[in-house]
Amino acid sequence: MEIMYSSTRGHGGKVTASQAILKGLAEDGGLFVPDSIPSLDKSLKELSEMNYQGVAYEVMKLFLTDFTEEELKNCINRAYDSKFDTEVIAPLAYAEGAYYLELFHGATIAFKDMALSILPHLMITSARKNNIKNEIVILTATSGDTGKAALAGFADVEGTRIIVFYPKSGVSPIQEKQMVTQKGANTLVVGIKGNFDDAQTGVKKMFGDKELEKELAGKGFQFSSANSINIGRLVPQIVYYVYSYAQLLKEEKIKDGEAINVVVPTGNFGNILAAFYAKNMGLPIAKLICASNTNKVLYDFFETGDYDRNRDFHLTTSPSMDILISSNLERLIYRIAGNNAERNSELMADLSSKGIYSITDEEKKQLKDFYGGYADEKETADEIARVYKACGYVMDTHTAVASSVYHKYEEKTGDKTVTVIASTASPFKFTRSVMNAIDKKYDAYDDFTLIDELSKLANVKIPQAIEDIRTAPVVHDHVCEINEMPDVVRGFLK
Ligand SMILES: *Cc1c(COP(=O)(O)O)cnc(C)c1O
């Protein structure tokens, strides 16, 4: 069955999967959604006998229906290869009563790699399918993690270029080092004299600049976006939920058809939405537990039905979840409104004009499979220490938010359902916060000593991504003013 995509705001008609991937965001500002969610057409038993790449094909073929088998398998094989430090790609680790689905074994040791390893291949395949001869130029503004994962994904992919803008004084030293040491002749990394919002606004302006578009088209270039609302990022994320279920079945931790719970540390709502889509495909998931940090907009939303971004923004030790507008939530809102674009547009207009919207009781009833929880800074640190002291397993701060929420959920409800917790980053990416949670004495150590200490304590080899930045030379040292961004782009695309 052919799946077509349309905007959550109702304009612009239907497009194919490849066209949706190329466009990223719909022209009316909405997000592309599939006209229906396909059901898995292989049994759970059959899936349990497949490797990661096999499951990826079985899931993605159902959404990306205008890709041929050869095209899709090609993309999958190029993405999920030795860039990952384990053949199983997304292993499950058991600790203290839950299964941690480790999504951080890719090039940049965070879960963004799961989708950004394959997006470049989906994009050039989409360009070819739609007879686009231009080179695809990915423009990204980053507050740290997405930029590096996108750079690693697109580096040296033929037919693409990638330009990343980051706030020069607004990312962590490790994040900056990761980006400015990025190899690949098609990559450009630029620090801007401004904050993340300035970078983001500058990039959005360029996307909307018709004159720049025309000028670059004349030179054989066109812009595209790799951010998390692209359907080409959402679909690959469904795969690992299906795969984790299949692995539990294979290892006889669950019976065929037995429902599991899933816990996801959430920011932009992309990862947990993928789990929701997996459930709608027929994967037996009971509860979708949405874990927030101190920026608990989503927790409040699930409690009250009001999404209210009018509040203080907190910087936390789980920075990738420090978000007040969870863009991908729009896809869920559209759905609980009965796939009603008009109603969704109304709510999104409220969000942009008043910073708040409220759903009806009827709509709220449809969120019954979701459970919202949050963990504050102390609970997050305590959870890292608790699990480490109990069994030696060390998790990162984002995963700890989810783990803490799960622990509290279990105590409150007594629900003993087998549970998978999405583990979204390696503890080596947030070494200082992780080590300080275990013992305050580590505060006095320097960054690289801490890394060695973590390796000893967790009995885990230091990931290649970390080894690389110890010695890698800086290859990007460009810094610009906010208003110079378009000229920087022109200069790179000569
Ligand atoms: C991006 C990110 C998240 C949040 O994922 P969303 O899909 O935005 O909800 C959580 N943890 C880490 C480490 C991340 O990089």
Coordinates of C-alpha atoms and ligand atoms in Angstrom, one line a residue:
M1 CA 0.0 0.0 0.0
E2 CA 1.3 3.4 -1.0
I3 CA 1.7 5.8 2.0
M4 CA 1.5 9.5 1.2
Y5 CA 2.3 12.4 3.4
S6 CA 0.5 15.6 4.1
S7 CA 1.0 18.6 6.4
T8 CA -0.5 18.7 9.9
R9 CA -1.8 22.2 9.0
G10 CA -3.7 21.0 5.9
H11 CA -2.2 22.9 3.0
G12 CA -0.1 21.8 0.0
G13 CA -1.7 18.5 -0.8
K14 CA -0.1 15.1 -0.6
V15 CA 3.5 14.3 -1.3
T16 CA 5.5 11.0 -1.5
A17 CA 7.9 10.0 1.2
S18 CA 10.9 11.0 -0.8
Q19 CA 9.5 14.5 -1.4
A20 CA 8.7 14.9 2.3
I21 CA 12.3 13.9 3.1
L22 CA 13.6 16.5 0.7
K23 CA 11.3 19.3 2.0
G24 CA 11.8 18.6 5.7
L25 CA 9.1 21.0 6.9
A26 CA 5.8 21.5 4.9
E27 CA 5.4 24.9 3.3
D28 CA 2.6 26.0 5.5
G29 CA 4.9 25.5 8.6
G30 CA 3.3 22.1 9.5
L31 CA 4.9 18.7 9.8
F32 CA 4.5 15.9 7.3
V33 CA 2.5 13.0 8.6
P34 CA 1.7 9.7 6.9
D35 CA -2.0 9.4 5.8
S36 CA -2.1 6.2 7.8
I37 CA 0.2 4.2 10.0
P38 CA 1.0 0.9 8.4
S39 CA 0.8 -2.4 10.3
L40 CA 3.9 -4.6 10.6
D41 CA 3.6 -7.3 8.0
K42 CA 6.0 -9.8 9.5
S43 CA 5.3 -11.6 12.8
L44 CA 7.2 -10.7 15.9
K45 CA 8.7 -14.2 15.8
E46 CA 10.0 -13.6 12.3
L47 CA 11.4 -10.2 13.3
S48 CA 13.2 -11.8 16.3
E49 CA 15.2 -13.9 13.8
M50 CA 16.5 -10.8 12.0
N51 CA 19.5 -8.6 12.6
Y52 CA 19.2 -4.8 13.0
Q53 CA 19.5 -4.1 9.3
G54 CA 16.8 -6.7 8.5
V55 CA 14.3 -5.2 11.0
A56 CA 15.2 -1.7 9.7
Y57 CA 14.1 -2.8 6.2
E58 CA 10.9 -4.4 7.4
V59 CA 9.9 -1.2 9.3
M60 CA 11.1 1.4 6.9
K61 CA 9.7 -0.2 3.7
L62 CA 6.2 0.3 5.1
F63 CA 6.6 4.0 5.5
L64 CA 9.0 4.9 2.6
T65 CA 6.8 3.2 0.0
D66 CA 8.2 5.0 -3.0
F67 CA 11.7 3.6 -2.4
T68 CA 12.6 0.4 -4.1
E69 CA 13.9 -2.5 -2.1
E70 CA 17.4 -2.0 -3.6
E71 CA 17.4 1.7 -2.8
L72 CA 16.3 1.2 0.8
K73 CA 18.6 -1.7 1.6
N74 CA 21.5 0.3 0.1
C75 CA 20.7 3.2 2.5
I76 CA 20.4 0.9 5.5
N77 CA 23.7 -0.9 4.7
R78 CA 25.6 2.3 4.3
A79 CA 24.2 3.7 7.6
Y80 CA 24.4 0.8 10.0
D81 CA 27.9 -0.5 9.4
S82 CA 31.2 -0.3 11.3
K83 CA 30.5 3.3 12.3
F84 CA 28.8 1.6 15.1
D85 CA 31.0 0.0 17.7
T86 CA 28.8 -3.1 18.1
E87 CA 27.4 -5.3 15.4
V88 CA 24.0 -5.4 17.1
I89 CA 23.8 -1.6 16.6
A90 CA 21.4 -1.0 19.5
P91 CA 22.1 -3.5 22.4
L92 CA 20.0 -4.0 25.5
A93 CA 21.7 -3.9 28.9
Y94 CA 19.8 -5.2 31.9
A95 CA 20.3 -3.3 35.2
E96 CA 18.2 -3.0 38.3
G97 CA 15.0 -4.4 36.9
A98 CA 14.9 -2.7 33.5
Y99 CA 16.4 -3.0 30.1
Y100 CA 18.4 -0.1 28.9
L101 CA 18.2 0.2 25.1
E102 CA 21.6 1.7 24.3
L103 CA 21.2 4.0 21.4
F104 CA 24.7 5.6 21.7
H105 CA 27.0 3.2 19.9
G106 CA 27.3 5.4 16.7
A107 CA 29.8 7.9 15.6
T108 CA 28.9 10.7 18.0
I109 CA 27.8 8.5 21.0
A110 CA 24.3 9.9 21.2
F111 CA 21.0 8.6 20.0
K112 CA 20.8 11.3 17.2
D113 CA 23.2 9.0 15.3
M114 CA 20.5 6.3 14.9
A115 CA 18.7 8.6 12.4
L116 CA 21.4 10.9 11.2
S117 CA 23.5 8.0 10.0
I118 CA 20.8 7.1 7.5
L119 CA 19.3 10.5 6.7
P120 CA 22.0 11.6 4.2
H121 CA 21.5 8.4 2.2
L122 CA 17.7 8.8 2.3
M123 CA 18.2 12.3 1.1
I124 CA 20.5 11.7 -1.9
T125 CA 18.3 8.8 -2.9
S126 CA 15.3 11.1 -2.7
A127 CA 17.0 13.7 -4.8
R128 CA 17.8 11.1 -7.4
K129 CA 14.3 9.8 -7.5
N130 CA 12.9 13.3 -8.0
N131 CA 15.4 14.1 -10.7
I132 CA 17.0 16.8 -8.7
K133 CA 20.4 17.6 -10.1
N134 CA 21.4 20.2 -7.6
E135 CA 23.8 19.5 -4.7
I136 CA 21.9 19.3 -1.5
V137 CA 23.1 21.8 1.1
I138 CA 22.2 21.0 4.7
L139 CA 22.0 24.1 6.9
T140 CA 21.9 23.6 10.6
A141 CA 21.9 25.7 13.7
T142 CA 22.9 23.7 16.8
S143 CA 23.2 24.0 20.5
G144 CA 25.7 21.1 20.5
D145 CA 24.6 17.5 19.8
T146 CA 22.6 17.7 16.6
G147 CA 25.4 19.6 14.8
K148 CA 28.0 17.0 15.4
A149 CA 25.7 14.0 14.5
A150 CA 24.6 15.7 11.3
L151 CA 28.3 16.5 10.4
A152 CA 29.3 12.9 11.0
G153 CA 26.4 11.7 8.9
F154 CA 26.9 14.0 5.9
A155 CA 30.7 14.2 5.9
D156 CA 32.0 13.0 2.5
V157 CA 28.5 11.9 1.3
E158 CA 28.6 12.7 -2.4
G159 CA 26.1 15.2 -3.7
T160 CA 25.8 16.9 -0.3
R161 CA 27.3 19.7 1.7
I162 CA 26.7 20.6 5.3
I163 CA 27.1 23.9 7.0
V164 CA 26.7 24.1 10.8
F165 CA 26.3 27.3 12.8
Y166 CA 26.8 27.2 16.6
P167 CA 26.9 29.9 19.3
K168 CA 30.6 30.5 19.8
S169 CA 30.3 30.8 23.5
G170 CA 27.3 28.7 24.0
V171 CA 28.4 25.0 23.7
S172 CA 30.4 22.8 26.0
P173 CA 34.2 22.6 25.3
I174 CA 33.8 18.9 24.3
Q175 CA 30.9 19.7 22.0
E176 CA 32.9 22.5 20.3
K177 CA 36.0 20.3 20.0
Q178 CA 33.9 17.5 18.4
M179 CA 32.6 19.9 15.8
V180 CA 35.7 22.0 14.9
T181 CA 37.7 18.8 14.3
Q182 CA 35.2 17.5 11.8
K183 CA 36.9 16.1 8.7
G184 CA 35.3 16.1 5.2
A185 CA 35.7 18.6 2.3
N186 CA 32.0 19.1 2.1
T187 CA 31.7 20.3 5.7
L188 CA 31.8 23.8 7.2
V189 CA 31.5 24.6 10.9
V190 CA 31.1 28.3 11.9
G191 CA 30.9 29.9 15.4
I192 CA 28.6 32.9 15.5
K193 CA 28.8 35.9 17.9
G194 CA 25.4 35.3 19.4
N195 CA 23.4 32.7 21.2
F196 CA 21.6 29.6 19.9
D197 CA 18.4 31.5 19.1
D198 CA 20.4 33.9 16.9
A199 CA 21.9 31.0 15.0
Q200 CA 18.5 29.4 14.6
T201 CA 16.9 32.6 13.5
G202 CA 19.7 33.3 11.0
V203 CA 19.3 29.8 9.5
K204 CA 15.5 30.1 9.3
K205 CA 15.9 33.5 7.5
M206 CA 18.2 31.8 4.9
F207 CA 15.6 29.1 4.3
G208 CA 13.0 31.7 3.6
D209 CA 15.2 33.9 1.5
K210 CA 13.9 33.5 -2.1
E211 CA 16.6 35.6 -3.6
L212 CA 19.4 33.5 -2.0
E213 CA 17.5 30.4 -3.2
K214 CA 17.5 31.6 -6.8
E215 CA 21.2 32.7 -6.7
L216 CA 22.3 29.3 -5.3
A217 CA 20.0 27.4 -7.7
G218 CA 22.0 29.1 -10.5
K219 CA 25.1 27.6 -9.1
G220 CA 23.6 24.2 -8.7
F221 CA 22.7 24.1 -5.0
Q222 CA 19.6 23.8 -2.9
F223 CA 19.0 23.9 0.8
S224 CA 17.5 21.2 2.9
S225 CA 17.2 20.5 6.6
A226 CA 18.3 17.7 8.9
N227 CA 16.4 18.7 12.0
S228 CA 14.3 16.3 14.0
I229 CA 10.9 17.1 12.4
N230 CA 12.1 15.5 9.1
I231 CA 10.2 12.3 8.5
G232 CA 13.5 10.9 7.4
R233 CA 14.6 11.1 11.0
L234 CA 11.4 9.9 12.6
V235 CA 11.0 6.7 10.6
P236 CA 14.5 5.2 11.4
Q237 CA 13.7 5.8 15.1
I238 CA 10.8 3.4 15.0
V239 CA 13.1 0.6 14.1
Y240 CA 14.9 0.2 17.4
Y241 CA 11.7 -0.1 19.4
V242 CA 10.7 -3.0 17.1
Y243 CA 14.2 -4.4 17.3
S244 CA 14.4 -4.2 21.1
Y245 CA 11.0 -6.1 21.4
A246 CA 12.3 -8.7 18.9
Q247 CA 15.5 -9.1 21.0
L248 CA 13.6 -9.6 24.2
L249 CA 11.5 -12.2 22.5
K250 CA 14.5 -14.0 21.0
E251 CA 16.1 -14.1 24.5
E252 CA 12.9 -15.4 26.0
K253 CA 12.6 -12.5 28.4
I254 CA 9.0 -12.0 27.2
K255 CA 6.3 -14.2 25.6
D256 CA 5.2 -13.6 22.0
G257 CA 2.6 -10.8 22.1
E258 CA 3.3 -9.8 25.7
A259 CA 3.1 -6.1 26.1
I260 CA 6.1 -4.0 27.4
N261 CA 6.4 -0.5 28.7
V262 CA 8.8 2.0 27.1
V263 CA 10.4 5.0 28.9
V264 CA 11.9 7.8 26.9
P265 CA 13.9 10.9 28.1
T266 CA 12.2 13.5 26.0
G267 CA 13.0 16.9 24.6
N268 CA 11.6 17.6 21.1
F269 CA 9.2 14.6 21.4
G270 CA 10.7 12.8 18.3
N271 CA 12.0 9.7 20.1
I272 CA 8.9 9.0 22.0
L273 CA 6.7 9.7 19.0
A274 CA 8.6 7.0 17.2
A275 CA 7.7 4.6 20.0
F276 CA 4.0 5.7 19.6
Y277 CA 4.2 5.0 15.9
A278 CA 5.7 1.5 16.7
K279 CA 2.8 0.8 19.0
N280 CA 0.3 1.9 16.3
M281 CA 2.1 -0.5 13.9
G282 CA 1.0 -3.3 16.2
L283 CA 4.1 -3.6 18.4
P284 CA 2.8 -4.7 21.9
I285 CA 3.6 -1.6 24.0
A286 CA 1.4 -0.9 27.0
K287 CA 2.6 2.4 28.5
L288 CA 4.6 5.1 26.8
I289 CA 6.3 6.9 29.7
C290 CA 7.4 10.4 28.8
A291 CA 10.3 11.6 31.1
S292 CA 11.2 15.3 31.4
N293 CA 13.8 17.1 33.4
T294 CA 13.1 20.3 35.3
N295 CA 11.8 21.8 32.1
K296 CA 8.6 19.8 32.6
V297 CA 6.3 21.3 30.0
L298 CA 5.3 17.9 28.8
Y299 CA 4.6 16.5 32.3
D300 CA 2.3 19.4 32.9
F301 CA 0.6 18.8 29.6
F302 CA -0.1 15.2 30.3
E303 CA -1.4 16.1 33.7
T304 CA -3.6 19.0 32.8
G305 CA -4.2 19.1 29.0
D306 CA -2.6 22.6 28.9
Y307 CA 0.6 23.0 27.0
D308 CA 2.1 26.2 28.5
R309 CA 5.5 27.4 27.5
N310 CA 5.2 30.6 29.5
R311 CA 7.7 29.7 32.2
D312 CA 11.3 30.0 33.2
F313 CA 13.8 28.1 31.2
H314 CA 16.2 26.0 33.2
L315 CA 19.7 24.9 32.2
T316 CA 20.2 21.4 33.5
T317 CA 22.7 18.5 33.4
S318 CA 20.6 16.9 30.6
P319 CA 20.9 19.8 28.1
S320 CA 19.5 18.0 25.1
M321 CA 16.1 17.9 27.0
D322 CA 16.2 21.6 27.8
I323 CA 13.3 22.5 25.5
L324 CA 10.1 24.5 26.0
I325 CA 8.6 23.9 22.6
S326 CA 8.6 20.2 21.7
S327 CA 8.1 20.4 17.9
N328 CA 7.2 16.8 17.2
L329 CA 4.3 17.0 19.7
E330 CA 2.4 18.6 16.9
R331 CA 2.1 15.2 15.1
L332 CA 0.5 13.7 18.2
I333 CA -1.9 16.7 18.6
Y334 CA -3.0 16.3 15.0
R335 CA -3.8 12.7 15.6
I336 CA -5.7 13.1 18.9
A337 CA -7.7 15.8 17.2
G338 CA -8.9 13.1 14.7
N339 CA -6.3 13.9 12.0
N340 CA -7.9 17.3 11.9
A341 CA -5.6 19.9 10.4
E342 CA -7.9 22.8 11.1
R343 CA -8.1 22.1 14.8
N344 CA -4.3 21.5 15.0
S345 CA -3.6 24.8 13.2
E346 CA -5.8 26.5 15.7
L347 CA -3.9 25.1 18.7
M348 CA -0.5 25.9 17.0
A349 CA -1.7 29.5 16.4
D350 CA -2.5 29.8 20.1
L351 CA 1.0 28.4 20.9
S352 CA 2.7 31.0 18.8
S353 CA 0.5 34.0 19.8
K354 CA -0.1 33.2 23.5
G355 CA 2.5 30.5 24.3
I356 CA -0.3 28.2 25.5
Y357 CA -3.0 25.9 24.1
S358 CA -5.5 23.6 25.8
I359 CA -6.9 20.4 24.5
T360 CA -10.5 19.2 25.2
D361 CA -11.4 16.4 27.6
E362 CA -12.3 14.2 24.6
E363 CA -8.8 14.8 23.1
K364 CA -7.1 14.2 26.5
K365 CA -8.8 10.8 26.8
Q366 CA -6.8 9.7 23.7
L367 CA -3.6 10.2 25.6
K368 CA -4.3 7.4 28.0
D369 CA -1.4 5.3 26.8
F370 CA 1.0 8.1 27.8
Y371 CA 2.3 8.6 31.3
G372 CA 4.2 11.8 32.0
G373 CA 6.8 12.1 34.7
Y374 CA 9.8 14.3 35.6
A375 CA 13.0 14.2 37.6
D376 CA 14.7 17.2 39.0
E377 CA 18.5 17.7 39.2
K378 CA 19.0 15.9 42.5
E379 CA 16.8 13.0 41.5
T380 CA 18.8 12.6 38.3
A381 CA 22.2 12.6 40.0
D382 CA 20.9 10.2 42.8
E383 CA 19.6 7.8 40.2
I384 CA 23.1 7.6 38.5
A385 CA 24.6 6.9 41.9
R386 CA 21.9 4.4 43.0
V387 CA 22.1 2.2 39.9
Y388 CA 25.9 2.3 39.8
K389 CA 26.2 1.4 43.5
A390 CA 23.7 -1.4 43.1
C391 CA 25.2 -3.1 40.1
G392 CA 28.0 -1.2 38.5
Y393 CA 26.1 0.1 35.5
V394 CA 26.8 3.7 34.7
M395 CA 24.3 5.8 32.7
D396 CA 24.4 9.3 31.3
T397 CA 22.3 12.2 32.7
H398 CA 19.5 12.0 30.1
T399 CA 19.0 8.3 30.6
A400 CA 19.0 8.9 34.4
V401 CA 16.1 11.3 34.0
A402 CA 14.1 8.4 32.4
S403 CA 15.4 5.8 34.8
S404 CA 14.4 8.0 37.8
V405 CA 10.9 8.6 36.4
Y406 CA 10.5 4.9 35.8
H407 CA 11.6 4.0 39.3
K408 CA 9.1 6.4 40.8
Y409 CA 6.4 5.1 38.4
E410 CA 7.0 1.6 39.4
E411 CA 6.9 2.4 43.1
K412 CA 3.7 4.4 42.7
T413 CA 1.7 2.0 40.5
G414 CA 3.2 -1.4 41.3
D415 CA 3.3 -2.0 37.5
K416 CA 5.7 -4.9 36.9
T417 CA 5.5 -4.9 33.1
V418 CA 8.8 -5.7 31.4
T419 CA 10.3 -2.2 30.7
V420 CA 12.7 -0.8 28.1
I421 CA 14.3 2.5 28.9
A422 CA 15.7 4.4 25.9
S423 CA 19.3 5.2 26.8
T424 CA 20.1 8.2 24.7
A425 CA 23.7 9.1 25.3
S426 CA 27.0 7.5 26.4
P427 CA 28.0 8.5 29.9
F428 CA 31.3 9.6 28.3
K429 CA 29.5 12.4 26.6
F430 CA 28.5 13.9 30.0
T431 CA 31.4 12.7 32.0
R432 CA 31.6 15.5 34.6
S433 CA 28.0 15.4 35.6
V434 CA 28.0 11.6 35.7
M435 CA 31.2 11.3 37.8
N436 CA 30.1 14.1 40.2
A437 CA 26.8 12.2 40.8
I438 CA 28.8 9.2 41.8
D439 CA 31.3 11.0 44.0
K440 CA 31.9 14.7 44.7
K441 CA 35.6 14.2 44.8
Y442 CA 35.7 14.0 41.0
D443 CA 34.9 17.7 40.8
A444 CA 38.6 18.5 41.2
Y445 CA 39.7 16.3 38.2
D446 CA 40.4 17.7 34.7
D447 CA 38.2 16.5 31.8
F448 CA 40.5 13.8 30.3
T449 CA 41.5 12.4 33.7
L450 CA 37.8 12.1 34.4
I451 CA 37.3 10.1 31.2
D452 CA 40.0 7.7 32.2
E453 CA 38.4 7.3 35.7
L454 CA 35.0 6.7 34.2
S455 CA 36.4 4.0 32.0
K456 CA 38.0 2.2 35.0
L457 CA 34.9 2.6 37.2
A458 CA 32.4 1.5 34.6
N459 CA 34.7 -1.1 33.1
V460 CA 33.9 0.2 29.7
K461 CA 36.4 1.0 27.0
I462 CA 36.7 4.7 26.1
P463 CA 34.6 5.3 22.9
Q464 CA 36.5 6.1 19.7
A465 CA 34.6 9.4 19.4
I466 CA 36.3 10.5 22.7
E467 CA 39.7 9.2 21.8
D468 CA 39.5 11.1 18.5
I469 CA 39.0 14.5 20.0
R470 CA 42.0 14.1 22.4
T471 CA 44.4 14.4 19.5
A472 CA 42.4 15.6 16.4
P473 CA 43.5 18.9 14.9
V474 CA 41.1 21.8 14.7
V475 CA 40.1 22.3 11.1
H476 CA 37.3 24.8 11.5
D477 CA 38.1 28.1 13.1
H478 CA 35.7 30.5 11.3
V479 CA 33.8 32.9 13.5
C480 CA 31.3 35.4 12.1
E481 CA 28.7 38.1 13.1
I482 CA 25.1 37.1 12.9
N483 CA 24.4 39.3 9.9
E484 CA 27.4 37.7 8.0
M485 CA 25.8 34.3 7.9
P486 CA 24.5 34.5 4.3
D487 CA 27.9 35.6 3.1
V488 CA 29.6 32.7 4.8
V489 CA 27.2 30.4 3.0
R490 CA 27.9 32.1 -0.4
G491 CA 31.6 31.9 0.2
F492 CA 31.5 28.1 0.9
L493 CA 29.3 27.5 -2.2
K494 CA 31.4 29.1 -4.8
Ligands
LIG1 C1 18.0 14.8 21.5 C2 18.2 14.1 22.7 C3 17.1 13.7 23.6 C4 15.7 14.2 23.3 O1 15.1 13.5 22.2 P1 13.8 14.1 21.5 O2 13.6 13.2 20.3 O3 14.2 15.5 21.1 O4 12.7 14.0 22.5 C5 17.4 13.0 24.7 N1 18.6 12.7 25.1 C6 19.7 13.0 24.3 C7 21.0 12.6 24.7 C8 19.5 13.7 23.1 O5 20.6 14.0 22.3

